[in-house]
CSV table of C-alpha atoms in Angstrom, one decimal:
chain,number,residue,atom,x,y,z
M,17,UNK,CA,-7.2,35.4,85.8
M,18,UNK,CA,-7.4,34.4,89.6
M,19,UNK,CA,-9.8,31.3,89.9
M,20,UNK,CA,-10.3,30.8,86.2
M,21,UNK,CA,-8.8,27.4,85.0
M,22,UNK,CA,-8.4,25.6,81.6
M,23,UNK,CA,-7.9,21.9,81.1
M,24,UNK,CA,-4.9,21.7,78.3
M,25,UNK,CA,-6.4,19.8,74.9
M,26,UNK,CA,-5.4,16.0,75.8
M,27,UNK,CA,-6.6,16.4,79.8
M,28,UNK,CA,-9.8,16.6,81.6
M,29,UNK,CA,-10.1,19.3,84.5
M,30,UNK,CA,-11.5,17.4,87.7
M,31,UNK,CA,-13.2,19.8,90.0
M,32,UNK,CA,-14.1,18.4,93.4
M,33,UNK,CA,-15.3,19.9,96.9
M,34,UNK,CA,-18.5,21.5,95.3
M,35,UNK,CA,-21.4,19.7,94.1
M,36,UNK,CA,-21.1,16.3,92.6
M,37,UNK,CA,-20.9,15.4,89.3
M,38,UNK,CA,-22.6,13.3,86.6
M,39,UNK,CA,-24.1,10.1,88.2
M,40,UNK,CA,-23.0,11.0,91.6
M,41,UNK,CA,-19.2,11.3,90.8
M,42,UNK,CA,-17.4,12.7,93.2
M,43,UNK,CA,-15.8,15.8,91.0
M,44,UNK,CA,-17.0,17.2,88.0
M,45,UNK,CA,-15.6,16.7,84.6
M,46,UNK,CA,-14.3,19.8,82.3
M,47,UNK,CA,-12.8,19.5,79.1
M,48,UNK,CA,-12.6,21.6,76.2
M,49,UNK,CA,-12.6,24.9,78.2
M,50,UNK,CA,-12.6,27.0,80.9
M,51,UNK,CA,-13.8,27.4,84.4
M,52,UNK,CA,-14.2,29.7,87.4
M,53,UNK,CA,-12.8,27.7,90.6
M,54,UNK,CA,-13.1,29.2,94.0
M,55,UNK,CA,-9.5,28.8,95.7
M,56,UNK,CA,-9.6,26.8,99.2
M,57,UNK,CA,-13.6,25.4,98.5
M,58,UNK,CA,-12.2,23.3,95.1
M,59,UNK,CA,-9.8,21.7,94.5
M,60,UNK,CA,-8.9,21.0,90.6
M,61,UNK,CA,-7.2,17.8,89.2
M,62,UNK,CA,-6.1,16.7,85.6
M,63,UNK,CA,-6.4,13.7,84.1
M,64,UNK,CA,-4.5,13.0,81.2
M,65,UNK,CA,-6.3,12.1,77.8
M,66,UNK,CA,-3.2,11.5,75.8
M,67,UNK,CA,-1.7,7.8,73.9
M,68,UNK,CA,-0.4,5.7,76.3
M,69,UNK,CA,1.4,2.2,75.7
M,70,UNK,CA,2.2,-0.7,77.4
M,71,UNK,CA,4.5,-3.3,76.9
M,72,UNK,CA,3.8,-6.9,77.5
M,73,UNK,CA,6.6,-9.7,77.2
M,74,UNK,CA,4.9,-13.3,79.1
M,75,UNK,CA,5.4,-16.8,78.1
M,76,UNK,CA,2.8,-18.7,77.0
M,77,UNK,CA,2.0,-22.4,76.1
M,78,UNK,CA,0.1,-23.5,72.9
M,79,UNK,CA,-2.4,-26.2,72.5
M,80,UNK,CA,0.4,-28.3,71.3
M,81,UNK,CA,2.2,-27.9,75.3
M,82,UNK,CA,5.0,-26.0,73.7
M,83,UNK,CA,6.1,-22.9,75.4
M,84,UNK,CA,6.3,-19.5,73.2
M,85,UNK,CA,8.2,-16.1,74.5
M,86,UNK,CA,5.8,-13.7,73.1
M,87,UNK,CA,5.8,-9.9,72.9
M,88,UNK,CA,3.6,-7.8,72.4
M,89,UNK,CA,2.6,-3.4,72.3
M,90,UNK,CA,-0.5,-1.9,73.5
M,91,UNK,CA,-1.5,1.6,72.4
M,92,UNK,CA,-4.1,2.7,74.7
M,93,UNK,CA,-6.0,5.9,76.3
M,94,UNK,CA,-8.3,7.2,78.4
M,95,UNK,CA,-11.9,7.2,76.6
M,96,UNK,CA,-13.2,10.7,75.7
M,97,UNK,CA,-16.8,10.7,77.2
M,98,UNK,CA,-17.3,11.6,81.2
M,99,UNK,CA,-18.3,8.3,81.8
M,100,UNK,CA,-14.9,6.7,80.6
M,101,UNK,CA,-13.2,10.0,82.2
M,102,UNK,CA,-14.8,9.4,85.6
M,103,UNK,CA,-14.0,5.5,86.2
M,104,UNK,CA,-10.5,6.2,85.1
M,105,UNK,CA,-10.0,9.1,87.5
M,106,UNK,CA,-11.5,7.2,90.2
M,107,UNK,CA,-8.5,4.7,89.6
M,108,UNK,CA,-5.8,6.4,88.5
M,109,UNK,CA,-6.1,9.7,89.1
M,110,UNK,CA,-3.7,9.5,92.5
M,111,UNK,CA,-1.3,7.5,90.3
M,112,UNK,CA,-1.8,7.4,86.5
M,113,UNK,CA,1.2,5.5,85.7
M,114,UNK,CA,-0.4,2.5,87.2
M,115,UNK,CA,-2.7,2.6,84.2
M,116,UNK,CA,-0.1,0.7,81.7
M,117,UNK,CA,0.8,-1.9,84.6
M,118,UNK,CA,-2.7,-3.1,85.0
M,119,UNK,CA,-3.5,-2.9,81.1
M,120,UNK,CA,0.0,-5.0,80.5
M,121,UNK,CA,-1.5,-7.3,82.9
M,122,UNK,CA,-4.8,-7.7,81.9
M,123,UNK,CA,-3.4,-8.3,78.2
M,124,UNK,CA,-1.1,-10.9,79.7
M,125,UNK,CA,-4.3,-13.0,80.8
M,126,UNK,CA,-5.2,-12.9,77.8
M,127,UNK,CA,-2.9,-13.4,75.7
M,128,UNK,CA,-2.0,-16.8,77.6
M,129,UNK,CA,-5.3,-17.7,76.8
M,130,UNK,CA,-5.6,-17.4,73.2
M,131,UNK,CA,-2.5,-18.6,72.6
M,132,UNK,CA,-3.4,-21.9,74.7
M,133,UNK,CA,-6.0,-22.4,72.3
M,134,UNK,CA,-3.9,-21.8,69.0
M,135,UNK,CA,-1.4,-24.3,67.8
M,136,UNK,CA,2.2,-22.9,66.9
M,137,UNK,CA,1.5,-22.6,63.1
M,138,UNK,CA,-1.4,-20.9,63.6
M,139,UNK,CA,0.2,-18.3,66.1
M,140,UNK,CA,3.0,-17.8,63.6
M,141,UNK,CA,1.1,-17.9,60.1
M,142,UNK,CA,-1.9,-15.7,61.3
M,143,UNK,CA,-0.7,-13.0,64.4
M,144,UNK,CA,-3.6,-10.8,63.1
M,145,UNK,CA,-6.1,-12.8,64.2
M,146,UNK,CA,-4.5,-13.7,68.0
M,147,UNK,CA,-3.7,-9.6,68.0
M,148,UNK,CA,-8.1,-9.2,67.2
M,149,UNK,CA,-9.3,-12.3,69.1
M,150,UNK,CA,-7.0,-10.8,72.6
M,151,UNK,CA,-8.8,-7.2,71.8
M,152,UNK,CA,-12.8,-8.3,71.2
M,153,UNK,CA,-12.0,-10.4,74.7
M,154,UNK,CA,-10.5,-7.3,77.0
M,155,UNK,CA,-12.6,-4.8,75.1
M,156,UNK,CA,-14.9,-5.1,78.2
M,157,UNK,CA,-12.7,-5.1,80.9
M,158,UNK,CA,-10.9,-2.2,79.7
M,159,UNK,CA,-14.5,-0.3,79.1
M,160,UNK,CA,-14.6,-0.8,82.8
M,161,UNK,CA,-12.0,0.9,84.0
M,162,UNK,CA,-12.5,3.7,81.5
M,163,UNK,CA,-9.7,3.1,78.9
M,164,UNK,CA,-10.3,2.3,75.0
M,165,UNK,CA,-7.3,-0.2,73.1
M,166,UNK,CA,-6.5,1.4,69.8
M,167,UNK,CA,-4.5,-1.0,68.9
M,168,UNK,CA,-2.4,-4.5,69.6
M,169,UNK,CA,0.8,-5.2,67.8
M,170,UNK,CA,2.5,-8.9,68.4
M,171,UNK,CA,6.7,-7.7,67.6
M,172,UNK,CA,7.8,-11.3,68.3
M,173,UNK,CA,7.2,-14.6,68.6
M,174,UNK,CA,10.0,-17.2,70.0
M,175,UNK,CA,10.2,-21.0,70.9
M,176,UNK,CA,13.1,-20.6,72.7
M,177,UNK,CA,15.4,-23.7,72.5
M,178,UNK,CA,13.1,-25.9,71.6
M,179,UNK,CA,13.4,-25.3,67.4
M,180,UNK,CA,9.8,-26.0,67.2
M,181,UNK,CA,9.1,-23.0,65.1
M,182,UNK,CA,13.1,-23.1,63.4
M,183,UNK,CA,12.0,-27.2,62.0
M,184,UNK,CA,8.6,-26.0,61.0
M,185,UNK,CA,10.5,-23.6,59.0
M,186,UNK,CA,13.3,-25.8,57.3
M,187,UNK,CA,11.2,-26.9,54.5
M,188,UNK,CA,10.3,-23.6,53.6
M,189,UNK,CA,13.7,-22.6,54.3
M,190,UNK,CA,14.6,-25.3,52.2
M,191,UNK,CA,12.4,-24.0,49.6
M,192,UNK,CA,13.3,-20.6,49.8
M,193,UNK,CA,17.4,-21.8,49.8
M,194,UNK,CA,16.4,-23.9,46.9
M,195,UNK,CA,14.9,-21.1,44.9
M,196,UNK,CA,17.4,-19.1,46.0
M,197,UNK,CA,19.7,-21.1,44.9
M,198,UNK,CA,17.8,-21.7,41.4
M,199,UNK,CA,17.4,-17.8,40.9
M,200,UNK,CA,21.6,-17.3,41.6
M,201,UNK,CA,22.2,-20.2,39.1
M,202,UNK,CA,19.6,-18.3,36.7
M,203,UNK,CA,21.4,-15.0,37.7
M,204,UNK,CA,24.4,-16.2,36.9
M,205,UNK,CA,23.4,-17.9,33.7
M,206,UNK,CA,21.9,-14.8,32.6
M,207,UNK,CA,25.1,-13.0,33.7
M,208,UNK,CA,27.2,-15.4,31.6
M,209,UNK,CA,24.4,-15.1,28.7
M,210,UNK,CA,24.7,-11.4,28.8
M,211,UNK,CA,28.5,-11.2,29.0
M,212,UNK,CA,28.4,-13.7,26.1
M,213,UNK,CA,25.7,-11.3,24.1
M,214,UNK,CA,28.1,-8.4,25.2
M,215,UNK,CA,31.5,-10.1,23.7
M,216,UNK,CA,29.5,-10.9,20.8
M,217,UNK,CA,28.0,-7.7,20.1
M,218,UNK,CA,31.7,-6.4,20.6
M,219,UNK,CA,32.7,-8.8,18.1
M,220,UNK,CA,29.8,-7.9,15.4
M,221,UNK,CA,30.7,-4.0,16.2
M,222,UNK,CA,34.0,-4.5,15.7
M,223,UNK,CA,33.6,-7.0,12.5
M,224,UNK,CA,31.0,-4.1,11.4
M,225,UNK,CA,33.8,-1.3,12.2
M,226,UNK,CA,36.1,-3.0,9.9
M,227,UNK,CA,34.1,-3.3,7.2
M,228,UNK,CA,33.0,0.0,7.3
M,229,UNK,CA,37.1,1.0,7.1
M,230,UNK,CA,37.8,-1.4,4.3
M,231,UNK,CA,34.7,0.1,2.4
M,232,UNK,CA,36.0,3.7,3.5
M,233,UNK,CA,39.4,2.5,2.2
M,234,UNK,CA,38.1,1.1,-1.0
M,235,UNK,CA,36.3,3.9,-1.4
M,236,UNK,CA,39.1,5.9,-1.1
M,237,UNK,CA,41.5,4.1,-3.6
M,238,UNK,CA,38.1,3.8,-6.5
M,239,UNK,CA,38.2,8.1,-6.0
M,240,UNK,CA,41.9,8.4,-6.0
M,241,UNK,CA,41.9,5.5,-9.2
M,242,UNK,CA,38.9,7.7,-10.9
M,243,UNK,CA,40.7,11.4,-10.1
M,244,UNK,CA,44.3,9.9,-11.7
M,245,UNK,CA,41.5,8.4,-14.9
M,246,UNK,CA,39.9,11.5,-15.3
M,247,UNK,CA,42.3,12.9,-17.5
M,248,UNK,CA,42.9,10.5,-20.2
M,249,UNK,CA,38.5,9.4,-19.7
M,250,UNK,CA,37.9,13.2,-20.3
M,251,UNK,CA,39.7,13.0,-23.4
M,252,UNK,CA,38.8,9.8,-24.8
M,253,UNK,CA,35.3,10.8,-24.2
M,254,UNK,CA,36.0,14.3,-26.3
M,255,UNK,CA,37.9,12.4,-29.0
M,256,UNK,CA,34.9,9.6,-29.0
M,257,UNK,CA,32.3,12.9,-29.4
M,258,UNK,CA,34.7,14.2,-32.6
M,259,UNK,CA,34.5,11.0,-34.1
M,260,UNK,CA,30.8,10.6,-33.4
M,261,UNK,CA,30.1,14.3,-35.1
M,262,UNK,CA,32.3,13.7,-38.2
M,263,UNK,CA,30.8,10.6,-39.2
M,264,UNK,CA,27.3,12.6,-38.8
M,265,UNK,CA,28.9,15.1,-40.9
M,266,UNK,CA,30.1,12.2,-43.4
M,267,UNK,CA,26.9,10.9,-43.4
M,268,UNK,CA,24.7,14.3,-44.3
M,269,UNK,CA,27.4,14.9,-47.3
M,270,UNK,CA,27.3,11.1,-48.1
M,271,UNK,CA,23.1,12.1,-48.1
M,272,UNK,CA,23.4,15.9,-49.8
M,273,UNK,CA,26.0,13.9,-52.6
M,274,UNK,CA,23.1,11.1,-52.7
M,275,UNK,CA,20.6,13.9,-53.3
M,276,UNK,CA,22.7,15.7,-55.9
M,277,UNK,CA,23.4,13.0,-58.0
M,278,UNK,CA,19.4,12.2,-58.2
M,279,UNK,CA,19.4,15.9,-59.6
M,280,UNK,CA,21.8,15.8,-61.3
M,281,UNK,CA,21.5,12.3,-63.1
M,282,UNK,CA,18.8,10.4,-62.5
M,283,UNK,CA,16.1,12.5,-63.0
M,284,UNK,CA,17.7,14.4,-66.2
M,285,UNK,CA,18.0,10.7,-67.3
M,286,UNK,CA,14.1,9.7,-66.7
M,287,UNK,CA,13.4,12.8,-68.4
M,288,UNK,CA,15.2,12.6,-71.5
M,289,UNK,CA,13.6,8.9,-71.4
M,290,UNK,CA,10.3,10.4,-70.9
M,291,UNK,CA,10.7,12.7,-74.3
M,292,UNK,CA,12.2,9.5,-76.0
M,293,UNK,CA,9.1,7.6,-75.4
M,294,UNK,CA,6.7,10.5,-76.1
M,295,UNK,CA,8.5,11.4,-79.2
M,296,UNK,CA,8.8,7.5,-80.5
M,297,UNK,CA,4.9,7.4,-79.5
M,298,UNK,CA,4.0,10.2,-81.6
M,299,UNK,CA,6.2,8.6,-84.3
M,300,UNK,CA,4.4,5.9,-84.4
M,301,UNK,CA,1.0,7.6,-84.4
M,302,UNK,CA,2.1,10.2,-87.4
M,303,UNK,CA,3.3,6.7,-89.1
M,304,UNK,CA,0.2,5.1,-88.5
M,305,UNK,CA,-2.1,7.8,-89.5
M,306,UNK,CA,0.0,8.5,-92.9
M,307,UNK,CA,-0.5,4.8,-93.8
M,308,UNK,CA,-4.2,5.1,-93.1
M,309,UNK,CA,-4.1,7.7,-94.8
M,310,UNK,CA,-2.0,6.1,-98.1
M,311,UNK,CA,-4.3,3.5,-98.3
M,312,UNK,CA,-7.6,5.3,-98.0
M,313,UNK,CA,-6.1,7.8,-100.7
M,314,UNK,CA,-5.0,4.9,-103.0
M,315,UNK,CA,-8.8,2.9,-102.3
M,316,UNK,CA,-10.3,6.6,-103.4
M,317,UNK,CA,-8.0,6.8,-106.3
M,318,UNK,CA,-8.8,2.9,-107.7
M,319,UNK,CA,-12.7,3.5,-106.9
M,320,UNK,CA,-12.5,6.8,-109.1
M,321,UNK,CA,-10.7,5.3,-112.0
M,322,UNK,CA,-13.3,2.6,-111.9
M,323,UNK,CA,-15.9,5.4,-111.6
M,324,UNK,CA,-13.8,6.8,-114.5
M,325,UNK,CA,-13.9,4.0,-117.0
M,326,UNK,CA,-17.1,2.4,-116.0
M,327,UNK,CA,-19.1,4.3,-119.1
M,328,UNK,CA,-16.3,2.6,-120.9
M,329,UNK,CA,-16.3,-0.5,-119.6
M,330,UNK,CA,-20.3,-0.4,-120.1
M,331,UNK,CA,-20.0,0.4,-123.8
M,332,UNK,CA,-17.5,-2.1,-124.3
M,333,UNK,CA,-19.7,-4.7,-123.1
M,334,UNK,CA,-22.6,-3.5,-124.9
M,335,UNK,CA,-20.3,-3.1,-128.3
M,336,UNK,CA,-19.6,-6.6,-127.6
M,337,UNK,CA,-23.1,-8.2,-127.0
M,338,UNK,CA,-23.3,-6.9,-130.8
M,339,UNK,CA,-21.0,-9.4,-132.0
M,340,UNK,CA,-21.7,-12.4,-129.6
M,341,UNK,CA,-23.7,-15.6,-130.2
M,342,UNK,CA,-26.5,-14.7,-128.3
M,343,UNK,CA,-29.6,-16.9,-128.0
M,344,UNK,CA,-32.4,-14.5,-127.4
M,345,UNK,CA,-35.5,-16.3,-126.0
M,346,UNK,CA,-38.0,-13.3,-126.2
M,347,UNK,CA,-36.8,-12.1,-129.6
M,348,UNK,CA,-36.4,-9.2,-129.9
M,349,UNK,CA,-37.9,-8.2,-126.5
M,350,UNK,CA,-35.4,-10.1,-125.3
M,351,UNK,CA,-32.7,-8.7,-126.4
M,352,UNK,CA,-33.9,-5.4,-125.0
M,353,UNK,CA,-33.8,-6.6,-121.9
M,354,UNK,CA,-30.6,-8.0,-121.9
M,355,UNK,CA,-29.4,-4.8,-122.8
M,356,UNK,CA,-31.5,-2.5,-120.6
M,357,UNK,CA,-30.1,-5.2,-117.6
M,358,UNK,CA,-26.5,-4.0,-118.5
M,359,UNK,CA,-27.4,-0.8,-118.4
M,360,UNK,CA,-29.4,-0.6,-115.0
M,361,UNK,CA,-26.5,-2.5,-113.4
M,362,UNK,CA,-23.9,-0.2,-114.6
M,363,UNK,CA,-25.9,2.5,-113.1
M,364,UNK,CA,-26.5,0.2,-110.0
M,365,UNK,CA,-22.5,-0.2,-109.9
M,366,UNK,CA,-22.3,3.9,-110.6
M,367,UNK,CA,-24.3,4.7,-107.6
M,368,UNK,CA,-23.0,2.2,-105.3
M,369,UNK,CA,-19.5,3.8,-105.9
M,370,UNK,CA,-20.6,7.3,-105.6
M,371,UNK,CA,-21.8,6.2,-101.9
M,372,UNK,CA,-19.1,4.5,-101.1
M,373,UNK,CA,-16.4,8.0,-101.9
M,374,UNK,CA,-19.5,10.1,-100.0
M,375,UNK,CA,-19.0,7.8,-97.0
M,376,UNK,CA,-15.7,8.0,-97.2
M,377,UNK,CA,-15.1,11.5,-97.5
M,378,UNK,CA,-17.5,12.0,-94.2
M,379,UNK,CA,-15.2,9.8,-92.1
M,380,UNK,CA,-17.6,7.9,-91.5
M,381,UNK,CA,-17.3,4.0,-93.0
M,382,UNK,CA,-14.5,2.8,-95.3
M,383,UNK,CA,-15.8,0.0,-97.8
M,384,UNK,CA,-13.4,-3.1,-97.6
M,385,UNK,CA,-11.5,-3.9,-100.1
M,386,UNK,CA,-13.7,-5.7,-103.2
M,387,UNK,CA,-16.4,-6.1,-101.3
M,388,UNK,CA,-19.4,-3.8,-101.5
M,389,UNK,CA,-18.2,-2.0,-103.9
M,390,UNK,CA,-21.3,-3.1,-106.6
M,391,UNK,CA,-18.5,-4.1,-109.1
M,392,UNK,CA,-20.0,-7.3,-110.9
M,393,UNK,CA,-16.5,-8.9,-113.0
M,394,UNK,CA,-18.0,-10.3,-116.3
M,395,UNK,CA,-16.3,-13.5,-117.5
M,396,UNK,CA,-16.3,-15.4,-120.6
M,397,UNK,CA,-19.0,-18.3,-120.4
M,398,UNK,CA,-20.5,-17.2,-116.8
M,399,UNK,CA,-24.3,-17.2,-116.6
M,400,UNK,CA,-26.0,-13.7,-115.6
M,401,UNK,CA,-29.1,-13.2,-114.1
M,402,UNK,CA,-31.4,-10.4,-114.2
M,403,UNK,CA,-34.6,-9.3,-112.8
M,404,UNK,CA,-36.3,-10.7,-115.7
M,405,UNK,CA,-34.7,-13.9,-116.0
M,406,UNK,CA,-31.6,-16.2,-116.9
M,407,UNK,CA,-29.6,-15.0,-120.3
M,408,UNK,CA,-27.2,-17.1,-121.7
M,409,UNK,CA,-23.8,-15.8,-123.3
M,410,UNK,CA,-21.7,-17.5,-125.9
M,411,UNK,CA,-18.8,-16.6,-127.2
């Protein structure tokens, strides 16, 4: 539109020939947007608000009198409030180039300063403090004519011919050659080692790989051996198993011919030697019993012929007290008596024998032989007592 102008992002819009600015500036200050300017009564000017940079190359001498080439980038800009805008376009505005000649300059001063106060090491081991010490000290001199440092960068640092900095560097150089060297002898000792490791390794895998053929190849000749065996163990092995089933089947005949002849002799024998012994035993007992029985028949038999001819035997004595020399002490009572003594002990004797066959008959006692029997034997001059008294027999 005709009249209406817009600063671009990185500039600031100066508008002069109206009324003045902020604290009396001569133009006023737009930025961001817009603005209506009457054509012929203003006039409009832009400053620029982009990165700038300046390049400063000056040789300086440390606190040690030795003379350092040193170089060095400023990045700079104009500041972004009015105040910064408006002393920077009342310097440069006419000719803003001019703004990176002065700030090279005014870092120069500086820079030859700090440095004067620094000794070589310390420029070379610590370039971030010179770069801060040379910004805190034209921080305000920059402020002043409106532009803001974003940053310093020192790129290099040289002694010239001198070889102040190349001697302060040999022992370290020395050091660093020395490990260097140390870490390529090390390299190449653990290069040898691992070409040594490698051959051996090759050497195990190939030691490995021919035992693995000669196992393969053993292998081999134990199946071929075992396949060309096969036929004669197969047969061996069935002839072994017919020889191991015959002799079971000699065995369980020798056993069923074992068993037979138990059967068929041994226990006929123990049985035919059973009836033997059984028989002999009942032999024996029928022998036994018939002499038992002999004798008890011929002990009955004597006892009743006694029994028999006792009443003979009694009257035979009594016939032949008649006739004997008989001293009677009683008289003739006495001689009673000697006869009625006869007569009870031939009935004694009677009885006793009666008892004795009763007994005997009833199984139940067996008189031994002249002994209880109640027989009294009479001989010629023995003395006899009865109940009564002694009587004497002559004859």
């Amino acid at each position: 539109m005709f009249g209406y102008r817009v600063p671009a992002p990185d500039e600031a819009m100066l508008i002069s020939g109206g009324r003045r600015g902020l604290g009396g500036a001569p133009f006023r200050v737009v930025t961001g947007h817009g603005k209506f300017v009457l054509p012929v009564f203003r006039k409009v000017r832009f400053l620029t608000l982009s990165m700038c940079e300046s390049e400063v190359t000056e040789t300086c001498v440390t606190r040690q009198g030795i003379s350092l080439h040193v170089r060095a980038v400023i990045a700079f800009k104009v500041g972004n409030d009015h105040e910064s805008i408006i002393n920077a376009g009342q310097r440069f505005l006419s000719d803003q180039e001019q703004m990176s000649v002065l700030t090279g300059r005014i870092f120069a001063g500086h820079l030859r300063a700090i440095i004067g106060s620094m000794t070589v090491e310390e420029i070379v081991t610590e370039r971030q403090k010179l770069a801060a010490e040379v910004l805190d000290t034209s921080k305000t001199e920059m402020a002043k004519i409106g532009l803001i440092v974003d940053s310093l960068q020192i790129q290099s640092i040289d002694d010239g011919d001198t070889g102040y900095i190349d001697a302060m560097s040999a022992p370290h150089k020395a050091a660093i050659q020395r490990q260097a060297q140390i870490a390529q002898a090390q390299a190449t000792q653990a290069a040898a080692e691992a070409q040594q490791e490698a051959a051996r390794k090759q050497a195990e895998y190939a030691r490995q790989t021919a035992v693995v053929k000669a196992e393969y190849s053993a292998e081999v000749d134990r199946a071929q051996a075992q396949a060309s065996q096969a036929g004669p163990l197969a047969q061996a092995h069935a002839q072994q198993e017919v020889l191991a089933a015959q002799t079971e089947l000699a065995q369980r005949q020798a056993k069923l011919r074992q068993q037979q002849l138990v059967a068929e002799v041994v226990k006929p024998a123990e049985a035919e030697a059973e009836r033997v012994r059984v028989l002999a035993a009942a032999e024996a007992q029928r022998m036994k019993i018939q002499a038992e029985a002999a004798a008890s028949y011929d002990r009955v038999a004597l006892d009743r012929m006694i029994i028999d001819q006792l009443p003979q035997i009694v009257k035979e004595a009594a016939g032949g007290l008649s006739g004997a020399n008989v001293n009677v002490l009683n008289g003739a009572d006495g001689l009673g008596e000697i006869a009625a003594g006869l007569v009870s002990q031939g009935l004694t004797i009677l009885d006793s024998v009666r008892q004795n066959l009763s007994v005997q008959n009833s199984g139940d006692h067996r008189p031994e032989d002249g002994k209880g029997n109640g027989l009294v034997q009479l001989r010629p001059g023995q003395d006899r007592r009865s109940d009564d008294g002694p009587v004497g027999v002559d004859h």
